[in-house]
mmCIF file of C-alpha atoms and ligand atoms in Angstrom:
data_model
loop_
_atom_site.group_PDB
_atom_site.id
_atom_site.type_symbol
_atom_site.label_atom_id
_atom_site.label_comp_id
_atom_site.label_asym_id
_atom_site.label_seq_id
_atom_site.Cartn_x
_atom_site.Cartn_y
_atom_site.Cartn_z
ATOM 1 C CA UNK A 1 10.779 -12.437 9.074
ATOM 2 C CA UNK A 2 10.188 -10.270 6.275
ATOM 3 C CA UNK A 3 6.576 -9.586 6.230
ATOM 4 C CA UNK A 4 4.517 -10.123 3.549
ATOM 5 C CA UNK A 5 2.214 -7.361 2.112
ATOM 6 C CA UNK A 6 -0.273 -7.854 -0.866
ATOM 7 C CA UNK A 7 0.220 -5.024 -3.457
ATOM 8 C CA UNK A 8 -3.800 -3.929 -4.017
ATOM 9 C CA UNK A 9 -4.352 -7.301 -2.637
ATOM 10 C CA UNK A 10 -3.821 -10.527 -4.111
ATOM 11 C CA UNK A 11 -3.973 -9.190 -7.274
ATOM 12 C CA UNK A 12 -2.093 -11.385 -9.788
ATOM 13 C CA UNK A 13 -5.238 -13.451 -9.149
ATOM 14 C CA UNK A 14 -8.364 -11.382 -7.766
ATOM 15 C CA UNK A 15 -9.317 -7.698 -9.264
ATOM 16 C CA UNK A 16 -6.975 -4.935 -7.408
ATOM 17 C CA UNK A 17 -7.732 -2.727 -5.029
ATOM 18 C CA UNK A 18 -11.162 -5.037 -4.362
ATOM 19 C CA UNK A 19 -12.525 -6.365 -1.453
ATOM 20 C CA UNK A 20 -12.018 -9.631 -2.670
ATOM 21 C CA UNK A 21 -8.018 -9.484 -3.403
ATOM 22 C CA UNK A 22 -8.080 -8.351 0.039
ATOM 23 C CA UNK A 23 -9.569 -10.999 1.810
ATOM 24 C CA UNK A 24 -7.826 -13.831 0.029
ATOM 25 C CA UNK A 25 -4.663 -12.333 0.749
ATOM 26 C CA UNK A 26 -5.300 -12.666 4.252
ATOM 27 C CA UNK A 27 -6.879 -16.228 3.280
ATOM 28 C CA UNK A 28 -3.827 -17.112 2.015
ATOM 29 C CA UNK A 29 -1.749 -15.237 5.087
ATOM 30 C CA UNK A 30 -0.426 -12.387 4.355
ATOM 31 C CA UNK A 31 0.751 -10.498 6.902
ATOM 32 C CA UNK A 32 -0.442 -7.058 5.516
ATOM 33 C CA UNK A 33 -2.163 -5.294 2.284
ATOM 34 C CA UNK A 34 -0.816 -1.862 0.076
ATOM 35 C CA UNK A 35 -3.938 -0.219 -1.310
ATOM 36 C CA UNK A 36 -4.493 3.417 -3.012
ATOM 37 C CA UNK A 37 -6.799 5.878 -1.868
ATOM 38 C CA UNK A 38 -8.558 8.799 -3.721
ATOM 39 C CA UNK A 39 -11.215 10.995 -2.866
ATOM 40 C CA UNK A 40 -14.684 11.643 -5.152
ATOM 41 C CA UNK A 41 -16.373 14.720 -6.242
ATOM 42 C CA UNK A 42 -18.122 14.745 -3.014
ATOM 43 C CA UNK A 43 -15.438 13.697 -0.425
ATOM 44 C CA UNK A 44 -15.575 9.740 0.085
ATOM 45 C CA UNK A 45 -12.322 7.772 0.274
ATOM 46 C CA UNK A 46 -12.260 5.234 -2.050
ATOM 47 C CA UNK A 47 -10.028 2.582 -3.067
ATOM 48 C CA UNK A 48 -8.699 2.643 -6.539
ATOM 49 C CA UNK A 49 -4.914 2.657 -8.073
ATOM 50 C CA UNK A 50 -5.419 4.944 -11.572
ATOM 51 C CA UNK A 51 -6.469 8.839 -11.555
ATOM 52 C CA UNK A 52 -9.055 7.715 -13.683
ATOM 53 C CA UNK A 53 -11.586 4.784 -13.505
ATOM 54 C CA UNK A 54 -11.093 3.642 -17.015
ATOM 55 C CA UNK A 55 -8.394 1.233 -16.767
ATOM 56 C CA UNK A 56 -10.187 -1.366 -13.794
ATOM 57 C CA UNK A 57 -13.335 -0.480 -13.899
ATOM 58 C CA UNK A 58 -16.585 -0.764 -16.847
ATOM 59 C CA UNK A 59 -16.473 3.365 -16.229
ATOM 60 C CA UNK A 60 -14.594 6.188 -18.029
ATOM 61 C CA UNK A 61 -12.961 9.600 -16.356
ATOM 62 C CA UNK A 62 -11.519 10.580 -13.516
ATOM 63 C CA UNK A 63 -12.066 9.700 -10.085
ATOM 64 C CA UNK A 64 -12.401 13.368 -8.431
ATOM 65 C CA UNK A 65 -15.124 13.705 -10.977
ATOM 66 C CA UNK A 66 -17.402 11.285 -9.244
ATOM 67 C CA UNK A 67 -19.823 11.376 -6.978
ATOM 68 C CA UNK A 68 -19.957 8.356 -4.609
ATOM 69 C CA UNK A 69 -23.280 7.109 -5.313
ATOM 70 C CA UNK A 70 -21.913 7.125 -8.968
ATOM 71 C CA UNK A 71 -18.076 5.369 -8.605
ATOM 72 C CA UNK A 72 -19.916 2.940 -6.606
ATOM 73 C CA UNK A 73 -22.348 1.490 -9.678
ATOM 74 C CA UNK A 74 -19.240 0.565 -11.579
ATOM 75 C CA UNK A 75 -17.428 -2.901 -11.684
ATOM 76 C CA UNK A 76 -14.196 -2.911 -10.169
ATOM 77 C CA UNK A 77 -13.884 -6.749 -11.586
ATOM 78 C CA UNK A 78 -14.233 -6.077 -15.367
ATOM 79 C CA UNK A 79 -12.433 -9.154 -16.420
ATOM 80 C CA UNK A 80 -14.749 -11.723 -14.252
ATOM 81 C CA UNK A 81 -17.878 -12.817 -14.145
ATOM 82 C CA UNK A 82 -18.691 -11.736 -10.330
ATOM 83 C CA UNK A 83 -19.594 -7.215 -9.714
ATOM 84 C CA UNK A 84 -17.257 -5.815 -7.607
ATOM 85 C CA UNK A 85 -17.450 -2.729 -6.192
ATOM 86 C CA UNK A 86 -15.060 -0.019 -5.543
ATOM 87 C CA UNK A 87 -14.643 -0.524 -1.804
ATOM 88 C CA UNK A 88 -14.562 2.759 0.519
ATOM 89 C CA UNK A 89 -11.376 2.966 2.781
ATOM 90 C CA UNK A 90 -14.587 2.618 5.368
ATOM 91 C CA UNK A 91 -15.488 -0.881 4.298
ATOM 92 C CA UNK A 92 -11.847 -1.995 4.331
ATOM 93 C CA UNK A 93 -11.509 -0.574 7.991
ATOM 94 C CA UNK A 94 -14.531 -1.988 8.901
ATOM 95 C CA UNK A 95 -13.396 -5.656 7.325
ATOM 96 C CA UNK A 96 -9.571 -5.022 8.810
ATOM 97 C CA UNK A 97 -11.497 -4.474 12.451
ATOM 98 C CA UNK A 98 -11.941 -8.586 11.905
ATOM 99 C CA UNK A 99 -8.645 -9.395 11.778
ATOM 100 C CA UNK A 100 -5.079 -8.691 12.420
ATOM 101 C CA UNK A 101 -3.784 -7.455 9.382
ATOM 102 C CA UNK A 102 -1.608 -4.482 9.277
ATOM 103 C CA UNK A 103 -2.010 -2.230 6.333
ATOM 104 C CA UNK A 104 -0.528 -0.065 4.256
ATOM 105 C CA UNK A 105 -2.668 2.803 2.958
ATOM 106 C CA UNK A 106 -1.243 4.760 -0.721
ATOM 107 C CA UNK A 107 -2.176 8.418 -0.619
ATOM 108 C CA UNK A 108 -2.131 8.629 -4.100
ATOM 109 C CA UNK A 109 -2.258 12.426 -4.500
ATOM 110 C CA UNK A 110 1.242 13.003 -6.364
ATOM 111 C CA UNK A 111 -0.542 13.618 -9.197
ATOM 112 C CA UNK A 112 -3.927 15.593 -8.279
ATOM 113 C CA UNK A 113 -3.653 17.153 -5.124
ATOM 114 C CA UNK A 114 -6.740 15.910 -3.131
ATOM 115 C CA UNK A 115 -7.744 18.261 -0.683
ATOM 116 C CA UNK A 116 -8.559 16.993 3.020
ATOM 117 C CA UNK A 117 -6.821 13.333 1.875
ATOM 118 C CA UNK A 118 -5.033 13.372 4.918
ATOM 119 C CA UNK A 119 -7.122 14.781 7.304
ATOM 120 C CA UNK A 120 -9.910 12.664 5.816
ATOM 121 C CA UNK A 121 -7.516 9.168 6.106
ATOM 122 C CA UNK A 122 -6.482 10.172 9.966
ATOM 123 C CA UNK A 123 -9.759 10.955 11.088
ATOM 124 C CA UNK A 124 -10.935 6.802 9.890
ATOM 125 C CA UNK A 125 -8.002 5.606 11.466
ATOM 126 C CA UNK A 126 -8.894 7.190 14.354
ATOM 127 C CA UNK A 127 -12.565 6.335 14.171
ATOM 128 C CA UNK A 128 -11.374 2.733 13.756
ATOM 129 C CA UNK A 129 -8.694 2.461 16.123
ATOM 130 C CA UNK A 130 -6.102 1.119 13.883
ATOM 131 C CA UNK A 131 -3.092 3.645 13.887
ATOM 132 C CA UNK A 132 -0.940 0.708 15.461
ATOM 133 C CA UNK A 133 -1.377 -1.244 12.098
ATOM 134 C CA UNK A 134 -1.662 1.805 8.988
ATOM 135 C CA UNK A 135 1.657 3.106 7.176
ATOM 136 C CA UNK A 136 0.718 5.757 5.279
ATOM 137 C CA UNK A 137 2.799 6.564 2.329
ATOM 138 C CA UNK A 138 3.027 8.366 -0.769
ATOM 139 C CA UNK A 139 5.297 9.459 -3.900
ATOM 140 C CA UNK A 140 3.849 12.834 -2.810
ATOM 141 C CA UNK A 141 6.286 13.251 0.137
ATOM 142 C CA UNK A 142 5.192 16.633 1.502
ATOM 143 C CA UNK A 143 1.917 14.815 1.999
ATOM 144 C CA UNK A 144 3.979 12.176 3.870
ATOM 145 C CA UNK A 145 5.402 14.946 6.420
ATOM 146 C CA UNK A 146 1.972 16.577 6.540
ATOM 147 C CA UNK A 147 0.466 13.519 7.407
ATOM 148 C CA UNK A 148 3.428 13.201 10.101
ATOM 149 C CA UNK A 149 2.434 16.581 11.684
ATOM 150 C CA UNK A 150 -1.480 15.262 11.608
ATOM 151 C CA UNK A 151 -0.570 12.034 13.276
ATOM 152 C CA UNK A 152 2.860 11.398 15.022
ATOM 153 C CA UNK A 153 1.604 8.446 15.993
ATOM 154 C CA UNK A 154 0.982 6.898 12.427
ATOM 155 C CA UNK A 155 3.856 5.389 10.708
ATOM 156 C CA UNK A 156 5.239 7.165 7.683
ATOM 157 C CA UNK A 157 7.208 6.550 4.843
ATOM 158 C CA UNK A 158 8.067 7.847 1.516
ATOM 159 C CA UNK A 159 7.739 6.222 -2.124
ATOM 160 C CA UNK A 160 10.267 6.165 -4.385
ATOM 161 C CA UNK A 161 10.941 5.747 -8.092
ATOM 162 C CA UNK A 162 14.660 5.960 -8.154
ATOM 163 C CA UNK A 163 17.465 5.168 -5.883
ATOM 164 C CA UNK A 164 18.796 8.120 -3.556
ATOM 165 C CA UNK A 165 21.692 8.865 -1.588
ATOM 166 C CA UNK A 166 21.584 7.460 2.505
ATOM 167 C CA UNK A 167 17.770 6.911 1.947
ATOM 168 C CA UNK A 168 18.014 6.560 5.958
ATOM 169 C CA UNK A 169 19.380 9.755 6.755
ATOM 170 C CA UNK A 170 16.267 10.884 4.029
ATOM 171 C CA UNK A 171 13.970 8.728 6.195
ATOM 172 C CA UNK A 172 14.889 10.429 9.299
ATOM 173 C CA UNK A 173 15.318 14.095 8.392
ATOM 174 C CA UNK A 174 11.252 13.855 7.719
ATOM 175 C CA UNK A 175 10.631 11.474 10.805
ATOM 176 C CA UNK A 176 9.268 8.733 8.633
ATOM 177 C CA UNK A 177 9.692 5.062 10.420
ATOM 178 C CA UNK A 178 10.028 3.353 6.832
ATOM 179 C CA UNK A 179 10.909 3.621 3.315
ATOM 180 C CA UNK A 180 8.790 2.350 0.391
ATOM 181 C CA UNK A 181 11.391 2.153 -2.961
ATOM 182 C CA UNK A 182 11.187 0.319 -6.080
ATOM 183 C CA UNK A 183 12.477 -3.053 -4.960
ATOM 184 C CA UNK A 184 14.882 -2.693 -8.303
ATOM 185 C CA UNK A 185 16.908 0.579 -7.201
ATOM 186 C CA UNK A 186 17.970 -0.106 -4.043
ATOM 187 C CA UNK A 187 20.912 -2.782 -3.408
ATOM 188 C CA UNK A 188 21.740 -5.075 -0.579
ATOM 189 C CA UNK A 189 24.704 -2.845 1.374
ATOM 190 C CA UNK A 190 21.141 0.119 1.224
ATOM 191 C CA UNK A 191 18.895 -2.025 2.771
ATOM 192 C CA UNK A 192 20.735 -3.507 5.306
ATOM 193 C CA UNK A 193 22.422 0.201 6.338
ATOM 194 C CA UNK A 194 18.999 1.331 6.289
ATOM 195 C CA UNK A 195 17.398 -0.857 8.607
ATOM 196 C CA UNK A 196 20.622 -0.463 10.734
ATOM 197 C CA UNK A 197 19.857 2.900 11.393
ATOM 198 C CA UNK A 198 16.544 1.612 12.033
ATOM 199 C CA UNK A 199 14.523 2.659 9.190
ATOM 200 C CA UNK A 200 11.726 0.087 7.861
ATOM 201 C CA UNK A 201 12.673 -1.012 3.713
ATOM 202 C CA UNK A 202 9.524 -2.480 2.481
ATOM 203 C CA UNK A 203 10.752 -2.831 -1.266
ATOM 204 C CA UNK A 204 7.613 -2.927 -3.990
ATOM 205 C CA UNK A 205 6.788 -4.656 -6.008
ATOM 206 C CA UNK A 206 8.415 -7.802 -5.672
ATOM 207 C CA UNK A 207 7.189 -10.526 -8.015
ATOM 208 C CA UNK A 208 9.703 -13.093 -9.662
ATOM 209 C CA UNK A 209 11.473 -15.680 -7.243
ATOM 210 C CA UNK A 210 15.095 -14.688 -7.319
ATOM 211 C CA UNK A 211 14.302 -11.063 -6.212
ATOM 212 C CA UNK A 212 12.002 -12.294 -3.394
ATOM 213 C CA UNK A 213 14.632 -14.565 -2.123
ATOM 214 C CA UNK A 214 17.125 -11.559 -2.659
ATOM 215 C CA UNK A 215 15.141 -9.650 0.053
ATOM 216 C CA UNK A 216 14.262 -12.349 2.354
ATOM 217 C CA UNK A 217 17.843 -13.482 2.780
ATOM 218 C CA UNK A 218 18.592 -9.906 4.025
ATOM 219 C CA UNK A 219 15.526 -10.132 6.509
ATOM 220 C CA UNK A 220 14.196 -7.333 4.900
ATOM 221 C CA UNK A 221 11.821 -5.937 6.636
ATOM 222 C CA UNK A 222 8.601 -6.421 4.739
ATOM 223 C CA UNK A 223 8.242 -7.167 0.349
ATOM 224 C CA UNK A 224 5.145 -5.428 -1.231
ATOM 225 C CA UNK A 225 3.754 -8.054 -4.058
ATOM 226 C CA UNK A 226 0.998 -9.146 -6.495
ATOM 227 C CA UNK A 227 1.709 -12.631 -5.816
ATOM 228 C CA UNK A 228 1.270 -13.325 -1.332
ATOM 229 C CA UNK A 229 0.654 -17.325 -1.624
ATOM 230 C CA UNK A 230 3.944 -17.557 -3.767
ATOM 231 C CA UNK A 231 5.909 -15.556 -1.257
ATOM 232 C CA UNK A 232 4.587 -17.383 1.174
ATOM 233 C CA UNK A 233 5.007 -20.366 0.380
ATOM 234 C CA UNK A 234 8.810 -19.427 -0.228
ATOM 235 C CA UNK A 235 9.735 -17.908 2.095
ATOM 236 C CA UNK A 236 8.615 -21.220 4.132
ATOM 237 C CA UNK A 237 12.812 -22.147 3.374
ATOM 238 C CA UNK A 238 13.910 -19.430 5.552
ATOM 239 C CA UNK A 239 11.650 -19.857 7.817
ATOM 240 C CA UNK A 240 12.882 -23.353 8.419
ATOM 241 C CA UNK A 241 16.623 -21.963 7.902
ATOM 242 C CA UNK A 242 15.677 -19.637 10.676
HETATM 243 O O1 G3P B 301 3.089 1.172 -2.843
HETATM 244 C C1 G3P B 301 3.670 0.251 -3.515
HETATM 245 C C2 G3P B 301 3.529 0.775 -4.753
HETATM 246 O O2 G3P B 301 1.547 0.402 -5.208
HETATM 247 C C3 G3P B 301 3.531 1.825 -5.377
HETATM 248 O O3 G3P B 301 3.246 2.038 -6.487
HETATM 249 O O4 G3P B 301 2.038 2.826 -8.744
HETATM 250 O O5 G3P B 301 1.592 0.113 -7.499
HETATM 251 O O6 G3P B 301 1.565 2.511 -6.626
HETATM 252 P P1 G3P B 301 1.502 1.797 -7.256
HETATM 253 CA CA1 CA B 302 0.271 1.556 -4.748
#
């Protein structure tokens, strides 16, 4: 059965990449979360998508220029009524220790090369004994390979914005156990062949009913969606059929 990963948490209904959006994704029955990590100036792993805090918080400037103490003062729920801080990865892991969710951590290091990000994330995964529930992904495939070398037991998956030729061959060549393609770039037969070659396929960001159904029909490994509740309801039709 296709797993459902909540993209930045239940981000269609709650402020993205906040603990609230992760908790709400778990409440509606998501199998996993997708979240983005970067480093503050003083080396704290924080969960936020953009390199700048401007779009999602009431602050201004680059994540890399904030101290943890200062970034923590920002409100990551700027459209809502209740203040939500930018969470640390450690806080998310503390909460993950209380449930069984899977977690896809996207290392947000394609534009800014955060020195030591891979080492810090892997050390935290070890501290919380979460290696079997984590998938490390990135658009920076050097970082995907580096993560594999640091921690061969933790699953890795390159992210793709464009289609590539024979993605299962590429994936095997960098020892990744999965691929995370943009869903519009990957046709059915490539999904099927990739999975037949032992590589998990988790397309992003799949929000429309017709697109979800296409992937459920293929029994695709997982979908990454802003709408976990909707995806779970649609998936029920396929559970009955199985
Ligand atoms: O991991 C899938 C997806 O999150 C990648 O794109 O820009 O939403 O981080 P983006
Ligand atoms: Ca992401």
